[in-house]
XYZ file of C-alpha atoms in Angstrom:
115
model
C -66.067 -15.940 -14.676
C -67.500 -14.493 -11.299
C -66.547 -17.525 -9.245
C -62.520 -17.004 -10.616
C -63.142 -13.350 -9.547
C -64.659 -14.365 -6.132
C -61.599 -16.774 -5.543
C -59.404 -14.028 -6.509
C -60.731 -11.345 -4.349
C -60.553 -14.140 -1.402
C -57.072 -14.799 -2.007
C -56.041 -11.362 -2.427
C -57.738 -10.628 0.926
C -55.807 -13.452 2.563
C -52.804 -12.437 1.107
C -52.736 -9.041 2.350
C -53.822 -10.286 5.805
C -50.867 -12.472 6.663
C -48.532 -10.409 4.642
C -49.180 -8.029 7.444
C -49.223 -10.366 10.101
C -46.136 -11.376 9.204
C -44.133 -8.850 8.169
C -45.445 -6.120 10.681
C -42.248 -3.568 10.113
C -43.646 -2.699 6.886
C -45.737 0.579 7.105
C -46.648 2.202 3.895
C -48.674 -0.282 2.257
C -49.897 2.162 -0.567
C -46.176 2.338 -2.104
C -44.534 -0.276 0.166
C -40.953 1.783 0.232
C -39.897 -0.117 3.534
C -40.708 -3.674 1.855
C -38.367 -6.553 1.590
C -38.192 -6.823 -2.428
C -38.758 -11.150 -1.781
C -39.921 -13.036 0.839
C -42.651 -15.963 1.414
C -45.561 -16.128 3.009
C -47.645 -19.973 4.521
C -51.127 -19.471 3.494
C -52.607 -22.355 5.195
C -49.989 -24.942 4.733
C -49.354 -23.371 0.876
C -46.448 -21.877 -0.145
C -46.796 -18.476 -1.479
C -43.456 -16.314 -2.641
C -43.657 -12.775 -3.284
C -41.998 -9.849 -5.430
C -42.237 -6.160 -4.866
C -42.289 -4.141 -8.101
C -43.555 -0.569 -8.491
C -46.084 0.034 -6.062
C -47.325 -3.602 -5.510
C -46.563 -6.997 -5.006
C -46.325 -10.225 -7.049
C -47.710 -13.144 -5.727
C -47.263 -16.977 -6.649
C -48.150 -20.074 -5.324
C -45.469 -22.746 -5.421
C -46.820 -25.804 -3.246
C -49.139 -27.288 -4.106
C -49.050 -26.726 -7.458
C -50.559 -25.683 -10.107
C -48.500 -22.408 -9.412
C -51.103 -19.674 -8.998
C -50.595 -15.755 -9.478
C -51.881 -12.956 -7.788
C -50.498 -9.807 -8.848
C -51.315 -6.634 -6.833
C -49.307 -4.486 -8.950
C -51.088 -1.142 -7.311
C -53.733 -0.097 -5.032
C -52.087 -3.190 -2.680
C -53.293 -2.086 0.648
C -57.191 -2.538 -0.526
C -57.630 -6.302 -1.801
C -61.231 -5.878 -3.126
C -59.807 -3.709 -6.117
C -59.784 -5.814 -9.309
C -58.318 -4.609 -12.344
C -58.225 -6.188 -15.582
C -54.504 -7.249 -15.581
C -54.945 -8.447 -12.070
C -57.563 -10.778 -13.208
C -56.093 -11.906 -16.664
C -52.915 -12.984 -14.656
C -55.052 -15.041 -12.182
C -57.104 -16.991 -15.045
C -53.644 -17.572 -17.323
C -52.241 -18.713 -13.827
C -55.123 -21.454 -13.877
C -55.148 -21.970 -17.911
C -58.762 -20.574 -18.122
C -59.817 -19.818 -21.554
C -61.444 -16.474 -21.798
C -61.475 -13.561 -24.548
C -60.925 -9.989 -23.475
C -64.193 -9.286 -24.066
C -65.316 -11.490 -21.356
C -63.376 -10.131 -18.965
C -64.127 -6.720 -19.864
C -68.144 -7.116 -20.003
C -67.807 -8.743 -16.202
C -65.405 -6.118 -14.911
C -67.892 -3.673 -16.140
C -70.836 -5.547 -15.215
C -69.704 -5.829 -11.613
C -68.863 -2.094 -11.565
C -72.315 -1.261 -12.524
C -73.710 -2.913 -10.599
C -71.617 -1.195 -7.309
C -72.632 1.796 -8.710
């Protein structure tokens, strides 16, 4: 489970990288009010649309597939935060089998263990 949530975390920090780099207009990255509501980003020769809802944004990987999903519904302008829906949507995204449990117990193990 921690290397899915070390992927994640990398991909969410790419993400929000060139998401800035290349859409530099946008300002308030904690509730993204001046965001386009779709747009695409090229993460390393990958195709990567996007959706703004609420505060966040919707990530998904078209090319190459599988199609992957990052979803930074909230908190978007600090990709290290990890939430449980964040990561459930990343594993479904690559048809990982997991139980709640197990992605509760690492959530909190990894929070502990910040502490």
């Amino acid at each position: 489970m921690k290397e899915y949530i070390n992927e994640m975390l990398q991909l969410q920090n790419n993400l929000l990288s060139l998401f800035k780099r290349n859409y530099p207009t946008v300002k308030h990255h904690n509730l993204l009010l001046d965001c386009l509501r779709i747009g695409e980003l090229d993460v390393h020769g990958q195709e990567w649309l996007f959706k703004k809802h609420g505060k966040g944004l919707k990530f998904k990987r078209k090319k190459p597939l599988p199609e992957l999903i990052v979803d930074m519904h909230n908190y978007f302008s600090e990709p290290d935060v990890l939430d449980e829906w964040r990561l459930k949507q990343y594993l479904d995204s690559l048809s990982v089998s997991y139980s709640k449990n197990d992605v509760r117990n690492c959530l909190n193990e990894l929070t502990l263990a910040c502490v």
